[in-house]
Coordinates of C-alpha atoms and ligand atoms in Angstrom, one line a residue:
M1 CA 30.4 114.7 49.0
S2 CA 33.1 116.7 50.7
D3 CA 35.7 115.1 52.9
P4 CA 35.1 115.4 56.6
V5 CA 37.2 118.2 57.9
T6 CA 39.8 117.0 60.4
P7 CA 40.4 119.7 63.0
A8 CA 43.9 121.1 62.8
A9 CA 46.2 119.9 65.6
P10 CA 47.0 122.8 68.0
A11 CA 50.3 124.5 67.6
N12 CA 53.1 123.1 69.6
R13 CA 56.3 125.1 69.3
F14 CA 58.2 122.9 71.7
R15 CA 57.5 119.8 69.6
D16 CA 58.3 121.7 66.4
S17 CA 61.6 123.0 67.8
L18 CA 62.7 119.4 68.5
S19 CA 61.6 118.1 65.2
N20 CA 63.3 121.0 63.4
G21 CA 66.6 120.4 65.2
E22 CA 66.5 123.7 66.9
F23 CA 68.4 123.5 70.2
V24 CA 66.0 124.1 73.2
L25 CA 66.9 125.5 76.6
L26 CA 64.3 124.6 79.2
V27 CA 64.7 126.4 82.5
E28 CA 63.2 124.7 85.5
S29 CA 60.8 126.2 87.9
S30 CA 59.5 124.1 90.8
S31 CA 55.9 124.2 91.9
P32 CA 55.9 126.2 95.1
S33 CA 54.8 125.1 98.6
L34 CA 51.1 125.1 99.3
S35 CA 51.6 127.7 102.0
N36 CA 52.4 130.3 99.3
D37 CA 49.6 132.6 98.4
P38 CA 48.5 131.3 95.0
I39 CA 48.2 134.8 93.5
A40 CA 51.6 135.8 94.5
A41 CA 53.1 132.5 93.4
G42 CA 51.4 132.9 90.1
E43 CA 52.8 136.4 89.7
R44 CA 56.3 135.0 90.4
L45 CA 55.9 132.3 87.8
A46 CA 54.7 134.9 85.3
A47 CA 57.8 137.1 86.0
F48 CA 60.0 134.0 85.7
E49 CA 58.5 133.2 82.4
E50 CA 58.9 136.7 81.1
A51 CA 62.6 136.8 82.1
V52 CA 63.3 133.4 80.5
L53 CA 61.4 134.2 77.3
S54 CA 63.2 137.6 77.0
V55 CA 66.5 135.9 76.2
S56 CA 67.0 136.2 72.5
N57 CA 70.2 134.2 71.7
V58 CA 68.8 130.8 72.4
N59 CA 65.4 129.2 72.1
T60 CA 64.1 129.2 75.7
A61 CA 61.1 127.8 77.5
L62 CA 60.1 126.6 81.0
A63 CA 60.0 123.1 82.5
V64 CA 57.7 123.2 85.5
T65 CA 58.5 120.4 87.9
D66 CA 55.9 118.7 90.0
R67 CA 56.3 118.4 93.8
Y68 CA 59.9 117.5 93.1
L69 CA 61.2 117.2 96.6
S70 CA 58.2 117.9 98.7
L71 CA 54.6 116.8 99.0
D72 CA 53.6 120.1 100.3
A73 CA 53.6 121.8 96.9
W74 CA 51.2 122.8 94.2
R75 CA 50.7 120.3 91.4
A76 CA 52.6 121.6 88.4
V77 CA 49.5 121.4 86.2
E78 CA 47.7 123.8 88.6
Y79 CA 50.7 126.1 89.0
A80 CA 51.4 126.3 85.3
N81 CA 48.0 127.8 84.8
A82 CA 49.7 131.1 85.7
L83 CA 51.7 130.9 82.4
R84 CA 50.4 133.0 79.6
E85 CA 48.0 131.1 77.5
E86 CA 49.7 132.0 74.2
N87 CA 53.0 130.6 75.4
R88 CA 51.8 127.3 76.9
D89 CA 52.8 125.3 73.8
R90 CA 56.4 126.3 74.3
H91 CA 56.6 124.9 77.9
V92 CA 56.9 121.5 79.4
I93 CA 55.2 120.3 82.7
Y94 CA 56.1 117.4 84.8
L95 CA 53.6 115.0 86.3
S96 CA 54.7 113.1 89.3
G97 CA 53.2 109.7 90.2
R98 CA 54.2 110.0 93.9
N99 CA 51.2 109.9 96.2
T100 CA 49.0 110.0 93.2
T101 CA 46.5 107.4 92.3
G102 CA 45.4 106.5 88.8
E103 CA 42.1 108.4 89.3
E104 CA 44.0 111.5 90.4
L105 CA 46.3 111.2 87.4
R106 CA 43.3 111.1 85.1
Q107 CA 42.0 114.3 86.7
L108 CA 45.3 116.0 86.4
S109 CA 45.5 114.9 82.8
D110 CA 42.1 116.4 82.2
A111 CA 43.2 119.6 83.8
A112 CA 46.4 119.7 81.6
A113 CA 44.4 119.2 78.5
K114 CA 41.9 121.9 79.5
S115 CA 44.7 124.3 80.1
R116 CA 46.3 123.3 76.8
L117 CA 49.5 122.1 78.5
F118 CA 50.3 119.2 76.2
N119 CA 54.0 118.8 76.7
V120 CA 54.1 116.5 79.6
V121 CA 56.9 114.5 81.3
P122 CA 55.5 111.8 83.6
V123 CA 57.8 110.6 86.4
S124 CA 57.2 108.0 89.1
G125 CA 58.7 110.3 91.7
N126 CA 61.3 110.1 94.4
C127 CA 60.9 109.1 98.0
V128 CA 60.3 112.1 100.1
P129 CA 63.5 113.2 101.8
G130 CA 63.4 112.0 105.4
D131 CA 61.0 109.2 104.7
T132 CA 61.7 105.9 106.3
L133 CA 61.5 102.7 104.2
R134 CA 58.2 101.9 105.9
E135 CA 56.8 105.3 105.1
C136 CA 58.0 105.1 101.5
R137 CA 56.4 101.7 101.1
K138 CA 53.0 103.1 102.2
R139 CA 53.0 105.7 99.5
V140 CA 51.5 105.2 96.1
F141 CA 53.9 105.6 93.2
S142 CA 52.1 105.5 89.8
E143 CA 54.8 104.4 87.5
S144 CA 55.7 106.7 84.6
V145 CA 55.6 103.9 82.0
G146 CA 51.9 103.3 82.6
V147 CA 51.1 107.0 82.8
I148 CA 52.8 107.6 79.5
R149 CA 50.8 104.8 77.9
N150 CA 47.5 106.2 79.3
L151 CA 48.3 109.7 78.2
A152 CA 49.4 108.6 74.7
E153 CA 46.0 106.7 74.3
R154 CA 44.0 109.8 75.1
K155 CA 42.4 111.8 72.2
E156 CA 44.2 115.1 73.1
P157 CA 47.6 115.7 71.4
F158 CA 49.9 115.1 74.4
F159 CA 53.6 115.3 73.5
L160 CA 55.3 113.1 76.1
G161 CA 58.7 112.8 77.5
G162 CA 60.4 109.9 79.3
T163 CA 63.1 110.4 81.8
T164 CA 66.2 108.2 82.4
N165 CA 69.2 108.3 84.7
P166 CA 72.3 107.7 82.5
Y167 CA 74.6 108.0 85.5
A168 CA 74.6 104.3 86.4
Y169 CA 78.0 102.7 86.9
T170 CA 77.5 98.9 86.8
P171 CA 76.4 97.2 83.6
F172 CA 73.2 95.9 85.2
T173 CA 72.1 99.2 86.7
M174 CA 72.8 101.0 83.4
M175 CA 71.0 98.4 81.3
G176 CA 68.0 98.6 83.7
Q177 CA 67.8 102.3 82.9
Y178 CA 68.1 101.8 79.1
F179 CA 65.6 99.0 79.0
K180 CA 63.1 101.1 81.0
L181 CA 63.6 104.0 78.7
V182 CA 62.8 101.8 75.7
K183 CA 59.6 100.8 77.4
K184 CA 58.7 104.5 77.8
L185 CA 59.4 105.1 74.1
N186 CA 57.3 102.1 73.2
A187 CA 54.5 103.4 75.5
G188 CA 54.4 106.7 73.6
A189 CA 57.1 109.0 74.8
S190 CA 58.5 111.1 72.0
F191 CA 61.5 112.7 73.6
V192 CA 63.9 111.9 76.5
V193 CA 65.1 113.9 79.5
A194 CA 68.3 112.6 81.1
Q195 CA 68.7 113.0 84.9
A196 CA 71.2 115.7 86.1
G197 CA 74.9 114.9 86.4
W198 CA 78.3 115.9 85.3
D199 CA 79.8 112.9 83.6
M200 CA 79.8 113.7 79.9
L201 CA 81.0 110.2 79.0
K202 CA 77.7 108.8 80.4
L203 CA 75.7 111.3 78.4
Q204 CA 77.5 110.3 75.3
S205 CA 77.0 106.6 76.0
L206 CA 73.3 107.2 76.2
R207 CA 73.3 108.9 72.8
W208 CA 75.5 106.2 71.2
Y209 CA 73.4 103.4 72.6
F210 CA 70.1 104.7 71.3
S211 CA 71.5 105.9 68.0
G212 CA 73.2 102.5 67.6
R213 CA 69.8 100.9 67.9
S214 CA 68.3 103.5 65.4
L215 CA 66.1 105.0 68.2
F216 CA 66.6 108.5 67.1
Y217 CA 64.6 110.3 69.7
P218 CA 65.4 113.9 70.7
M219 CA 67.2 113.9 74.0
I220 CA 67.4 116.7 76.5
A221 CA 70.2 116.7 79.2
R222 CA 69.4 118.1 82.6
L223 CA 72.1 120.3 83.9
V224 CA 72.5 122.0 87.3
L225 CA 73.7 125.5 88.1
L226 CA 75.3 124.7 91.5
T227 CA 75.3 126.8 94.6
P228 CA 77.2 125.9 97.8
N229 CA 73.8 125.1 99.4
L230 CA 72.8 122.8 96.6
V231 CA 76.2 121.1 96.7
E232 CA 75.7 120.4 100.4
K233 CA 72.2 119.0 99.8
I234 CA 73.3 116.8 96.9
L235 CA 76.2 115.4 99.1
A236 CA 73.7 114.8 101.9
G237 CA 71.7 112.6 99.5
E238 CA 68.7 115.0 99.4
Y239 CA 68.5 114.8 95.6
P240 CA 68.1 111.1 94.8
G241 CA 69.8 110.0 91.6
I242 CA 72.1 113.0 91.5
N243 CA 75.7 112.3 92.6
I244 CA 78.9 114.3 92.9
S245 CA 82.1 112.2 92.4
P246 CA 84.9 112.5 95.0
D247 CA 87.1 114.2 92.4
F248 CA 84.5 116.7 91.4
Q249 CA 83.8 117.4 95.1
K250 CA 87.4 118.3 95.5
I251 CA 87.2 120.7 92.6
L252 CA 84.1 122.3 94.1
E253 CA 85.8 122.7 97.4
K254 CA 88.7 124.4 95.8
E255 CA 86.4 126.8 93.9
L256 CA 84.7 127.7 97.1
R257 CA 87.9 128.4 99.0
Y258 CA 88.4 131.9 97.6
S259 CA 85.1 133.7 97.3
L260 CA 81.5 133.1 96.5
N261 CA 81.9 135.2 93.4
Q262 CA 84.6 133.0 92.1
F263 CA 82.6 129.9 92.9
E264 CA 79.7 131.3 91.0
A265 CA 81.8 132.3 88.0
A266 CA 83.2 128.8 87.9
Q267 CA 79.7 127.3 87.9
Y268 CA 78.6 129.4 85.1
R269 CA 81.6 128.5 83.0
R270 CA 81.1 124.8 83.8
L271 CA 77.5 125.1 82.8
E272 CA 78.4 126.8 79.5
L273 CA 80.9 124.1 78.7
Q274 CA 78.5 121.3 79.5
A275 CA 75.7 122.9 77.5
A276 CA 77.9 123.4 74.4
G277 CA 79.2 119.8 74.8
C278 CA 75.6 118.4 75.0
R279 CA 74.8 120.1 71.7
L280 CA 77.9 118.8 70.0
L281 CA 77.2 115.3 71.3
G282 CA 73.8 115.4 69.6
F283 CA 71.5 116.4 72.4
S284 CA 68.5 118.4 71.2
G285 CA 68.4 120.6 74.3
I286 CA 69.1 121.0 77.9
Q287 CA 67.0 121.5 81.0
L288 CA 68.5 123.8 83.5
A289 CA 67.9 123.3 87.2
G290 CA 69.1 125.5 90.0
A291 CA 68.5 128.9 88.5
E292 CA 65.1 129.6 90.1
T293 CA 65.1 133.4 90.2
P294 CA 64.3 135.5 87.1
G295 CA 67.7 137.2 87.4
R296 CA 69.8 134.0 87.6
A297 CA 67.7 132.3 85.0
K298 CA 68.2 135.1 82.5
I299 CA 72.0 135.3 83.1
A300 CA 72.4 131.6 82.8
A301 CA 70.3 131.4 79.7
E302 CA 72.2 134.2 78.0
R303 CA 75.5 132.7 78.9
I304 CA 74.4 129.3 77.5
G305 CA 73.3 131.0 74.3
N306 CA 76.7 132.6 73.9
A307 CA 78.5 129.3 74.7
L308 CA 76.5 127.6 71.9
R309 CA 78.0 130.1 69.5
E310 CA 81.5 130.0 71.1
F311 CA 82.0 126.3 70.4
N312 CA 81.2 125.2 67.0
S313 CA 83.6 122.2 66.6
F314 CA 83.8 119.2 68.8
D315 CA 87.6 119.4 69.0
S316 CA 87.8 123.0 70.2
W317 CA 85.1 122.2 72.8
L318 CA 87.0 119.1 74.0
E319 CA 90.2 121.0 74.4
E320 CA 88.6 123.6 76.5
Y321 CA 86.5 121.1 78.5
N322 CA 89.5 119.0 79.3
S323 CA 91.7 121.9 80.3
Y324 CA 88.9 123.3 82.5
L325 CA 88.1 120.2 84.3
A326 CA 91.8 119.0 84.4
R327 CA 90.5 115.6 83.4
A328 CA 88.7 115.1 86.7
E329 CA 87.2 111.7 87.3
M330 CA 83.4 112.2 87.2
S331 CA 82.5 108.6 88.1
P332 CA 81.7 108.0 91.7
F333 CA 84.0 105.0 92.3
T334 CA 87.0 103.3 90.7
G335 CA 86.2 100.5 88.3
S336 CA 83.0 102.1 87.1
F337 CA 81.5 100.5 84.0
Y338 CA 81.4 102.5 80.7
L339 CA 79.6 100.9 77.8
Y340 CA 82.0 102.2 75.0
D341 CA 85.7 102.8 74.5
H342 CA 86.7 106.1 73.0
T343 CA 83.9 108.2 74.3
L344 CA 84.8 111.8 74.3
R345 CA 87.4 111.3 71.6
R346 CA 84.9 111.9 68.9
A347 CA 81.3 113.3 68.9
Y348 CA 79.7 110.6 66.8
P349 CA 80.9 107.2 65.7
D350 CA 82.0 108.3 62.2
E351 CA 82.9 105.1 60.3
E352 CA 81.6 102.3 62.3
I353 CA 79.0 101.8 65.0
P354 CA 81.0 101.6 68.3
V355 CA 81.1 98.1 69.8
A356 CA 79.7 97.9 73.3
R357 CA 81.9 96.5 76.0
D358 CA 81.2 93.0 77.3
F359 CA 79.4 93.0 80.6
G360 CA 81.5 90.1 81.9
E361 CA 80.2 87.3 83.9
P362 CA 77.5 88.5 86.4
E363 CA 78.1 87.5 89.9
I364 CA 75.3 85.2 90.8
T365 CA 75.5 83.4 94.2
P366 CA 74.6 79.7 94.5
G367 CA 71.6 80.8 96.6
E368 CA 70.3 83.1 93.8
K369 CA 70.7 80.3 91.2
F370 CA 68.8 77.8 93.5
R371 CA 66.0 80.3 94.2
F372 CA 65.6 81.1 90.5
K373 CA 65.4 77.4 89.5
L374 CA 63.0 76.6 92.3
R375 CA 60.6 79.5 91.5
R376 CA 60.8 78.6 87.8
F377 CA 59.9 75.1 88.6
L378 CA 57.0 76.1 91.0
F379 CA 55.5 79.1 89.1
P380 CA 56.3 78.7 85.4
H381 CA 53.0 80.1 84.3
A382 CA 52.1 82.4 87.2
D383 CA 51.6 85.3 84.9
R384 CA 48.8 83.4 83.1
Q385 CA 47.0 82.3 86.3
R386 CA 44.9 84.3 88.7
A387 CA 47.2 86.3 91.1
E388 CA 45.7 84.4 94.1
S389 CA 46.6 81.1 92.7
R390 CA 49.3 79.2 94.8
R391 CA 49.6 82.3 97.0
L392 CA 50.9 80.5 100.0
L393 CA 53.7 78.9 98.0
K394 CA 54.5 82.2 96.4
K395 CA 54.6 83.8 99.8
L396 CA 57.0 81.1 101.0
F397 CA 59.3 80.9 98.0
A398 CA 58.9 84.2 96.1
S399 CA 58.2 86.7 98.9
C400 CA 54.7 87.3 97.5
R401 CA 53.0 90.4 98.9
G402 CA 49.6 89.6 97.5
C403 CA 49.2 92.0 94.7
S404 CA 46.6 91.8 91.9
S405 CA 48.8 90.9 89.0
C406 CA 51.6 88.3 89.1
R407 CA 54.5 89.0 86.8
L408 CA 57.0 86.5 88.1
P409 CA 57.9 84.6 84.9
K410 CA 58.6 88.0 83.2
T411 CA 60.9 89.3 85.9
E412 CA 63.3 86.4 86.3
F413 CA 61.0 85.1 89.1
I414 CA 61.8 88.1 91.3
C415 CA 58.8 89.8 92.6
T416 CA 58.8 93.5 91.7
E417 CA 56.6 94.2 94.7
G418 CA 59.8 94.0 96.7
C419 CA 60.6 97.4 95.2
P420 CA 59.6 100.0 97.9
K421 CA 57.8 102.0 95.2
R422 CA 56.3 98.8 93.7
L423 CA 57.5 99.8 90.2
P424 CA 57.0 96.9 87.8
N425 CA 58.8 98.0 84.6
G426 CA 62.3 98.9 85.7
P427 CA 64.4 101.0 88.1
C428 CA 63.5 104.5 89.2
G429 CA 65.9 107.4 88.6
G430 CA 66.9 107.4 92.3
V431 CA 68.8 104.1 92.0
K432 CA 72.4 104.5 93.4
P433 CA 75.3 104.5 90.9
H434 CA 76.5 101.0 92.1
G435 CA 73.0 99.6 91.8
N436 CA 71.7 99.8 95.3
C437 CA 68.2 100.9 96.1
E438 CA 67.3 104.6 96.6
I439 CA 65.9 103.8 100.0
A440 CA 66.0 100.1 101.0
P441 CA 69.2 98.4 102.0
G442 CA 70.9 96.4 99.3
E443 CA 70.6 96.0 95.6
C444 CA 67.7 97.5 93.6
V445 CA 65.2 94.8 92.7
H446 CA 65.5 95.8 89.0
S447 CA 69.3 95.7 89.0
R448 CA 69.0 92.2 90.4
I449 CA 66.5 91.2 87.6
V450 CA 68.9 92.5 84.9
R451 CA 71.8 90.7 86.5
L452 CA 69.9 87.4 86.6
A453 CA 68.6 88.0 83.0
H454 CA 72.2 88.4 81.8
W455 CA 73.2 85.1 83.5
N456 CA 70.1 83.5 82.0
G457 CA 70.6 84.9 78.5
T458 CA 67.2 86.6 78.5
L459 CA 68.4 90.2 78.7
P460 CA 66.6 91.5 75.5
A461 CA 63.2 90.2 76.7
L462 CA 63.3 92.6 79.6
E463 CA 62.2 95.5 77.4
D464 CA 59.6 93.7 75.4
E465 CA 56.5 94.0 77.5
I466 CA 55.0 96.8 79.5
L467 CA 53.9 95.2 82.8
D468 CA 50.9 96.4 84.7
S469 CA 51.1 97.6 88.2
G470 CA 50.1 95.1 90.9
R471 CA 48.0 97.8 92.6
D472 CA 44.3 98.2 92.3
D473 CA 43.2 101.8 92.0
Ligands
LIG501 S1 64.1 98.9 94.2 FE1 65.0 100.1 92.6 S2 63.3 101.0 91.5 FE2 62.6 100.4 93.5 S3 62.8 102.2 94.8 FE3 64.7 101.0 95.0 S4 66.1 101.8 93.5 FE4 64.0 102.5 92.9

């Protein structure tokens, strides 16, 4: 009797490039507004694809983002249908959970599978710029961890990415991001995309932390080609999770003082240096934002390709990087937390694994301690009981909002429904560098959970279990 024939997995050049150690440059294209004529928008995407793929000195592909800053936009899955069929295994598409129910995500996943768009990065999504807290709370945010798990369980060969924001500057905000990323990897993500930023020390910390834990997943750093308009919008907070430090802002203002051409030349050089640095720090690729016309995308990609050749030793890169940035401080405030000493003095820990810095004593107020102890006393097994059980008490003492799945004992007895996006598994990428919420006043619910867990000695347990959403859909 002959063996049953297993159908061969479809080709996936993006996945193969990452596993073969071939540096990848993904150039971002955002899905356009719904008011665009779909045929014309499709033709523009095809022209963009052609320009990016025509670059020969680096391995290029596209990353199609999904309703990144607006709701009035095509879904990336639909828009990416304009990409040439034979190239789709090179590209990556994003799948945003904002304003998207579980059922809609299933339909979008079906559509992605049908179009053979298998390289997918699910994200929970940002608040819509201009949204009030109330409006944001009313939106559905399907959390990326659950979406990754669902896609990984499907029969189609999805190759999934998990995003993280490494630019977090308190120990608890940073660990919240790292723990959530571990959950994404455990849920089925096979590669990582880091949020955009300019602090190379933070990118290196991310690499060191995950390598130190033997989590050798390919990582892609998102970099931005800045324009004056983009700088203004970032400074105005229109790009949640992306921050320009005061020092860096001064440099940008100086670059803008002379001419637009000079500003542009400075941005290209910065991009080249960052891209080359990322490769030397062990990143598997970069994802370039801000180059959304075929001409700019092509120039930026070619220049990045040249820079990858220009710098082939960490020391020569570091010398140029330091002289170019004049050692500008890229952290947003003084006293920022960095996990390791000696970052950017060497690319990799050569002899010994670097020792992480101590987090210090977390500041826990007497009120927080009291509330924690009271909730633990009242609801020790709430996660094993029906969600409605003791609802009134939970409402009084744990700000219960009446969701369908109680997770209190797993989240230091802080209800994650207090997060405006109702994310159960960890902070979103929009969390502010000092740990405040993207949209609500005060500390991010998940930074608070990490802080309490550190005080309580239960930090490692935070990444153990993927928690279900408390939403019914
Ligand atoms: S509480 Fe944290 S995870 Fe929730 S929206 Fe605010 S910053 Fe994001």
